[in-house]
C-alpha cells in the first residue's frame, strides 16, 4: 500500500528553494505537457525535501508526477516486483552499488547520455561537470550514465572531541593509531560510566558496507583481475582480522548484533569514544533532543591502512525506467533533471542531505551555516579519494554480502579468519558461476 508522508517545512526550508528559479537554456519545459509519470521513492531525506516542491515542477512543465514513497525494505521489494512485471514505473531511486548490474542486465535502466547531450532536453546550466566524479562513476555502467546522484555518502571516523582534548589523545590518522586510541579509552571511566573505545557495525552482511573501507585501505578487494573472489587474499584477511579484533577487544558487548541503529545509539548515549559509520548520521549525533554527545563530536576521514586512505563512496541516484514508453521516459528525464538542478541540490544540502554537487558545498549559503566544518572537510576528502564500488561487483549482491558477513562475524568472535575467508571465497566463486 502506498505510504503517505507528512512534511513539516521548517527553518531552512523557508529560506532555500521555495521560489523556483528560472532555468536557463533552450529547453522547452512544456514539451511533455499532459504526460503523467510515476516514480517509486525510498523514504529518504532527499525524498522529504523534494516532494513538497513537486507542484512547482508540475506547474512549470504541465507534467503530472506521482511519487510513491515506501520504507527502504518495502521500497526495494516493490520496485523489483513492478519492474519484473513490466509495470508502469517511469523512474525510481536506486543505490547503484546495490542494484545497477542486475537492473542493467534486466533492461530496467534507461541510458541518459543522449538526453544529457541534447540541448533541447537538458538546460545549459544544469552542469554535468558540477557533480562529483566518483559518485557519478558509481551511477554509470559500461560507459553509460544510468542515474543522477541525489546524495553522496561516505563513512567517517567520528570521535568525542571533548574527551580527546581532555586526555590529550591524538586523533587517529593511521590504523595503528586507531587501535591505540580505542585501547586507551576502553574501560576509561568518564562521568561515572565506563567507556568502550569504539563502536562498529558487526551484524554480518550489515557490517560489509563499513568493513569495505578497511578492505580497500588494507590493500584488499572484492574480486581479482580475473573476476574471482579475492576474499582469501592476505590483504583481505588482514582487513577481516583488524576489524574483528577492534570490535571484539575495544567495542561493546554483543558486537555481532550491532547494526547501524544499535551502534549509533551507543555512541549517542556517550558510551563510546569513537564510531566509524556513514557521514549521514551526523544529523543524529548532533541532535540535542536525541543525543547526549551533540556539540562534542569531531569528524575525520578513515585512518590510513597499508594501502593508504581508501574509503568507499556510495550514493542514491534517480533513474529513468527502461520499461517505460519513450514519451514518459522523456518526461521522467525532465523531472530527474529538475530535481537535481543546482538550486534543489543546495536546498537539500542545507536540509542535511550530503550533496553530490561541488557547487552546493562551496556556496556561501552553506558555508555561512556550517557548524561542523571538519565533517564537511572529511566528507569532501572522502568523495575525492573514495572508491565507488562499495558492494561486490556481482549480480547477486545480497548473497555475497551474506557470505562476507559470516567471515566478519567469525573475526569478531576470534575464530580462524584465514580458514573462514577461504571457505567464503570458495562459496562466493560458486555463487558467481550460477
XYZ file of C-alpha atoms in Angstrom:
434
model
C 0.000 0.000 0.000
C 1.273 3.423 -0.861
C 2.669 5.353 2.079
C 1.617 8.951 2.524
C 4.231 11.196 4.064
C 3.664 14.300 6.117
C 6.219 17.030 5.804
C 6.831 19.990 8.034
C 8.604 22.907 6.375
C 10.924 24.367 8.975
C 13.839 26.714 9.162
C 15.940 26.170 6.108
C 13.007 25.024 4.003
C 11.592 28.505 4.370
C 14.871 30.059 3.308
C 16.047 27.858 0.470
C 14.380 26.824 -2.750
C 10.827 27.956 -2.044
C 10.848 30.131 -5.154
C 11.522 28.142 -8.293
C 14.445 29.775 -10.082
C 14.500 30.338 -13.809
C 16.443 27.605 -15.575
C 18.488 28.873 -18.483
C 18.931 27.175 -21.805
C 16.906 26.218 -24.839
C 14.753 23.607 -23.139
C 11.038 23.858 -23.760
C 9.813 22.801 -20.350
C 6.238 22.392 -21.649
C 7.226 19.892 -24.368
C 5.739 16.948 -22.421
C 2.666 18.789 -21.173
C -0.161 16.405 -20.296
C 2.155 13.427 -19.686
C 1.709 11.536 -16.408
C 4.740 9.885 -14.795
C 5.150 7.661 -11.768
C 8.256 7.449 -9.574
C 8.968 4.922 -6.816
C 10.910 6.549 -3.977
C 12.667 5.370 -0.854
C 11.674 7.114 2.374
C 14.828 9.206 2.495
C 15.827 12.779 3.472
C 16.078 13.757 -0.200
C 12.533 12.498 -0.798
C 11.353 14.506 2.207
C 12.965 17.598 0.714
C 11.802 17.264 -2.889
C 8.218 16.020 -2.529
C 6.725 19.324 -1.301
C 8.315 21.024 -4.327
C 6.903 18.700 -6.991
C 3.937 21.042 -7.509
C 6.412 23.679 -8.748
C 7.710 21.257 -11.373
C 4.193 20.322 -12.431
C 3.273 23.989 -12.864
C 6.433 24.655 -14.899
C 6.051 21.627 -17.192
C 2.422 20.561 -17.275
C 3.622 17.051 -16.346
C 1.689 15.209 -13.639
C 4.069 13.477 -11.209
C 3.069 10.761 -8.773
C 5.666 9.918 -6.153
C 5.026 6.700 -4.254
C 7.148 6.598 -1.100
C 7.944 3.489 0.930
C 10.299 2.487 3.773
C 13.508 1.069 2.324
C 12.902 -2.687 2.546
C 9.355 -2.310 1.241
C 10.590 0.079 -1.439
C 13.194 -2.385 -2.754
C 10.646 -5.199 -2.891
C 8.007 -3.012 -4.562
C 10.490 -1.768 -7.171
C 11.697 -5.273 -8.000
C 8.181 -6.709 -8.328
C 6.893 -3.894 -10.538
C 9.897 -3.772 -12.854
C 9.955 -7.541 -13.181
C 6.283 -7.477 -14.159
C 6.849 -4.674 -16.682
C 4.652 -2.303 -14.720
C 4.071 1.379 -15.416
C 7.072 2.678 -13.492
C 8.729 5.648 -15.201
C 11.524 6.352 -12.740
C 12.850 5.398 -9.345
C 15.540 5.858 -6.767
C 18.404 3.400 -6.975
C 21.512 2.726 -4.934
C 23.753 1.748 -7.865
C 26.266 -0.200 -5.798
C 23.437 -2.446 -4.658
C 21.400 -3.000 -7.819
C 22.802 -1.490 -11.019
C 24.389 -4.622 -12.504
C 21.231 -6.675 -12.031
C 18.946 -3.875 -13.249
C 21.144 -3.052 -16.232
C 21.265 -6.633 -17.445
C 17.496 -6.905 -16.971
C 16.919 -3.830 -19.189
C 15.379 -1.797 -16.380
C 17.706 1.221 -16.679
C 17.455 3.788 -19.454
C 20.847 5.256 -20.543
C 20.756 9.005 -20.002
C 23.702 10.159 -22.119
C 21.634 11.102 -25.178
C 19.274 13.168 -23.015
C 22.198 14.933 -21.309
C 23.822 15.771 -24.644
C 20.599 17.158 -26.169
C 20.306 20.954 -25.592
C 16.603 20.665 -26.280
C 16.220 18.332 -23.295
C 18.923 19.467 -20.864
C 19.398 23.048 -19.677
C 22.816 24.605 -20.233
C 23.247 25.484 -16.558
C 22.309 22.024 -15.266
C 26.091 21.444 -15.465
C 27.064 17.774 -15.502
C 30.652 18.609 -14.511
C 29.471 20.069 -11.202
C 28.692 16.573 -9.891
C 31.431 14.702 -8.026
C 33.145 12.305 -10.422
C 33.330 9.328 -8.040
C 29.623 9.058 -7.218
C 28.662 9.734 -10.854
C 31.019 6.977 -11.974
C 29.261 4.741 -9.488
C 25.998 5.632 -11.270
C 27.307 4.501 -14.644
C 27.887 1.122 -16.231
C 29.530 0.041 -19.469
C 30.446 3.674 -20.069
C 26.857 4.893 -19.884
C 25.210 7.094 -17.270
C 22.230 5.295 -15.766
C 21.484 7.543 -12.803
C 21.931 11.075 -11.488
C 23.280 11.406 -7.972
C 20.944 12.848 -5.327
C 23.232 12.246 -2.372
C 26.844 11.204 -1.888
C 27.654 9.082 1.124
C 30.965 8.135 2.655
C 31.908 6.871 6.091
C 33.843 8.939 8.611
C 35.587 8.373 11.898
C 33.522 10.326 14.414
C 35.009 10.816 17.847
C 34.404 12.506 21.176
C 36.314 15.705 20.596
C 35.892 16.754 24.226
C 37.455 13.531 25.523
C 40.299 13.514 23.021
C 41.097 17.071 24.132
C 40.739 16.282 27.845
C 43.045 13.270 27.741
C 45.338 14.733 25.073
C 44.830 11.786 22.711
C 45.820 12.233 19.073
C 43.018 11.883 16.541
C 43.898 8.663 14.685
C 45.362 9.112 11.219
C 46.562 5.509 10.797
C 45.070 2.135 11.645
C 47.745 1.642 14.305
C 46.763 4.938 15.942
C 43.101 3.932 15.708
C 43.785 0.761 17.662
C 45.888 2.658 20.229
C 43.151 5.236 20.810
C 40.491 2.532 21.091
C 42.631 0.686 23.628
C 43.262 3.877 25.642
C 39.570 4.685 26.068
C 38.346 1.133 26.685
C 37.403 0.852 30.340
C 38.100 4.548 30.972
C 35.632 5.952 33.481
C 34.036 9.144 32.213
C 31.192 10.901 34.017
C 30.521 7.825 36.116
C 30.371 5.328 33.258
C 32.932 3.027 31.721
C 33.652 3.713 28.083
C 34.307 1.447 25.143
C 36.952 2.607 22.720
C 34.955 2.271 19.517
C 31.664 1.009 18.196
C 31.217 -0.513 14.730
C 28.620 -2.478 12.822
C 29.142 -6.189 13.388
C 25.887 -7.813 12.319
C 27.002 -9.934 9.385
C 26.027 -8.546 5.993
C 25.113 -5.175 7.526
C 28.762 -4.703 8.531
C 30.123 -5.155 4.995
C 29.264 -1.581 4.000
C 31.685 -0.283 6.657
C 34.232 -3.107 6.600
C 34.775 -2.448 2.877
C 36.684 0.744 3.751
C 39.091 -1.391 5.789
C 39.275 -3.899 2.935
C 40.432 -1.235 0.482
C 42.703 0.542 2.972
C 44.473 -2.726 3.753
C 45.025 -3.318 0.017
C 42.335 -5.956 -0.465
C 39.488 -6.126 -2.969
C 36.241 -7.975 -3.592
C 37.493 -9.730 -6.708
C 40.693 -10.424 -8.618
C 41.534 -9.063 -12.054
C 40.164 -12.353 -13.409
C 36.807 -11.824 -11.693
C 37.302 -14.448 -8.991
C 36.770 -13.913 -5.282
C 39.617 -12.157 -3.506
C 38.230 -12.574 0.000
C 41.001 -15.020 0.940
C 43.911 -12.832 -0.219
C 46.369 -11.911 2.573
C 45.344 -8.244 2.414
C 41.648 -9.110 2.673
C 42.275 -11.462 5.571
C 44.216 -8.691 7.335
C 41.209 -6.381 6.949
C 38.843 -9.008 8.371
C 41.159 -9.647 11.312
C 41.789 -5.995 12.164
C 38.090 -5.113 12.034
C 37.110 -8.117 14.114
C 39.850 -7.592 16.707
C 38.939 -3.902 17.012
C 35.293 -4.615 17.777
C 35.955 -7.655 19.975
C 38.695 -6.049 22.096
C 37.567 -2.432 22.294
C 33.892 -2.412 21.365
C 30.545 -3.030 23.092
C 29.401 -6.425 24.291
C 27.457 -8.403 21.674
C 29.321 -6.890 18.763
C 27.870 -9.356 16.257
C 24.388 -7.959 16.933
C 25.258 -4.348 16.112
C 23.549 -2.836 13.074
C 23.799 0.912 12.421
C 20.904 1.740 14.737
C 22.437 -0.063 17.703
C 25.932 1.257 17.042
C 24.892 4.890 16.638
C 22.723 4.657 19.766
C 25.721 3.543 21.827
C 27.757 6.491 20.564
C 24.892 8.953 21.110
C 24.481 7.691 24.677
C 28.081 8.726 25.364
C 29.270 5.171 25.909
C 31.871 5.041 23.100
C 34.825 7.301 22.365
C 34.635 6.666 18.593
C 32.380 5.324 15.890
C 33.072 4.569 12.252
C 29.948 4.803 10.123
C 28.166 6.768 7.408
C 28.518 10.549 7.319
C 24.732 10.933 7.093
C 24.495 10.059 10.792
C 25.889 13.452 11.776
C 22.284 14.613 11.932
C 21.704 12.020 14.678
C 24.874 12.742 16.641
C 24.237 16.496 16.595
C 20.549 16.369 17.540
C 20.417 17.664 21.142
C 16.974 16.151 21.652
C 18.230 12.641 20.938
C 21.992 12.688 21.512
C 23.985 13.202 24.704
C 27.096 13.986 22.657
C 25.665 16.771 20.476
C 28.220 19.537 20.071
C 31.026 17.295 21.342
C 31.812 15.311 18.189
C 34.748 15.666 15.816
C 34.965 14.143 12.347
C 37.824 12.734 10.275
C 38.457 10.528 7.255
C 39.153 6.843 7.690
C 42.633 6.279 9.159
C 45.241 5.088 6.664
C 45.968 1.403 6.321
C 48.875 -0.237 4.491
C 47.345 0.906 1.170
C 46.506 4.400 2.429
C 43.099 6.007 2.997
C 40.618 4.348 0.657
C 37.031 4.869 1.782
C 34.028 3.871 -0.248
C 31.642 6.389 -1.768
C 28.070 5.271 -2.246
C 25.059 7.185 -3.441
C 21.389 7.201 -4.132
C 20.508 8.266 -7.654
C 17.399 8.973 -9.686
C 16.991 6.682 -12.694
C 14.649 6.542 -15.663
C 12.975 3.177 -16.115
C 13.868 1.073 -19.117
C 10.348 -0.418 -19.041
C 8.596 2.922 -19.671
C 7.469 4.351 -23.023
C 9.657 6.859 -24.922
C 7.325 9.784 -24.216
C 7.144 9.044 -20.489
C 10.897 8.414 -20.365
C 11.490 11.886 -21.783
C 9.128 13.401 -19.210
C 10.841 11.396 -16.472
C 14.201 12.815 -17.573
C 12.844 16.356 -17.317
C 11.807 15.563 -13.749
C 15.173 13.989 -12.856
C 16.983 16.984 -14.336
C 14.836 19.443 -12.404
C 15.133 17.524 -9.121
C 18.932 17.521 -9.410
C 19.452 21.110 -10.526
C 21.829 23.312 -8.524
C 19.114 25.085 -6.576
C 17.393 21.909 -5.409
C 20.670 20.191 -4.546
C 21.768 23.196 -2.475
C 18.422 23.226 -0.700
C 18.745 19.528 0.072
C 22.266 20.017 1.458
C 21.026 22.848 3.667
C 18.387 20.411 4.924
C 21.062 17.843 5.821
C 21.359 15.691 2.685
C 25.058 15.221 1.691
C 25.007 16.670 -1.799
C 26.517 15.255 -4.970
C 27.373 18.690 -6.411
C 30.529 20.665 -5.596
C 28.745 23.992 -6.036
C 26.400 23.257 -3.136
C 29.218 22.572 -0.686
C 31.166 25.618 -1.926
C 28.245 28.013 -1.752
C 28.230 30.989 0.573
C 24.801 29.897 1.845
C 26.106 26.552 3.046
C 29.426 27.806 4.401
C 27.763 30.532 6.447
C 25.669 27.963 8.333
C 28.190 25.098 8.564
C 28.520 24.241 12.255
C 30.777 21.228 11.575
C 33.464 22.227 9.077
C 35.527 19.129 9.962
C 32.562 16.972 8.876
C 32.390 18.926 5.624
C 36.144 18.607 5.047
C 36.131 14.876 5.841
C 33.153 14.234 3.590
C 34.613 16.184 0.661
C 38.002 14.497 1.008
C 36.311 11.098 1.063
C 34.334 11.955 -2.067
C 37.609 12.926 -3.738
C 39.593 9.784 -2.867
C 36.794 7.262 -2.422
C 36.081 4.039 -4.283
C 32.637 3.931 -5.941
C 32.425 0.110 -5.784
C 31.314 -0.392 -2.184
C 29.439 -3.623 -2.813
C 30.748 -6.755 -4.515
C 30.638 -6.302 -8.334
C 28.264 -9.229 -8.861
C 24.658 -9.832 -9.883
C 23.638 -11.454 -6.594
C 24.895 -8.749 -4.218
C 22.810 -9.789 -1.159
C 24.079 -13.375 -1.268
C 27.719 -12.325 -1.495
C 27.249 -9.811 1.320
C 25.788 -12.603 3.452
C 28.809 -14.791 2.713
C 31.224 -11.968 3.546
C 29.294 -11.140 6.703
C 29.918 -14.646 8.033
C 33.676 -14.007 7.931
C 33.209 -10.682 9.745
C 31.240 -12.445 12.473
C 33.924 -15.131 12.781
C 36.584 -12.413 13.031
C 34.668 -10.646 15.813
C 34.322 -13.942 17.652
C 38.059 -14.603 17.369
C 37.790 -17.651 15.133
C 40.266 -18.748 12.439
C 39.831 -15.888 9.980
C 42.034 -17.374 7.245
C 40.019 -20.614 7.221
C 36.736 -18.714 7.259
C 37.861 -16.418 4.410
C 38.986 -19.384 2.305
C 35.612 -21.063 2.753
C 33.841 -17.790 1.888
C 35.926 -17.307 -1.261
C 35.060 -20.810 -2.468
C 31.369 -20.242 -1.804
C 31.464 -16.812 -3.456
C 33.037 -18.296 -6.610
C 30.337 -20.968 -6.758
C 27.577 -18.382 -6.376
C 29.073 -16.192 -9.104
C 29.030 -19.130 -11.517
C 25.265 -19.645 -11.138
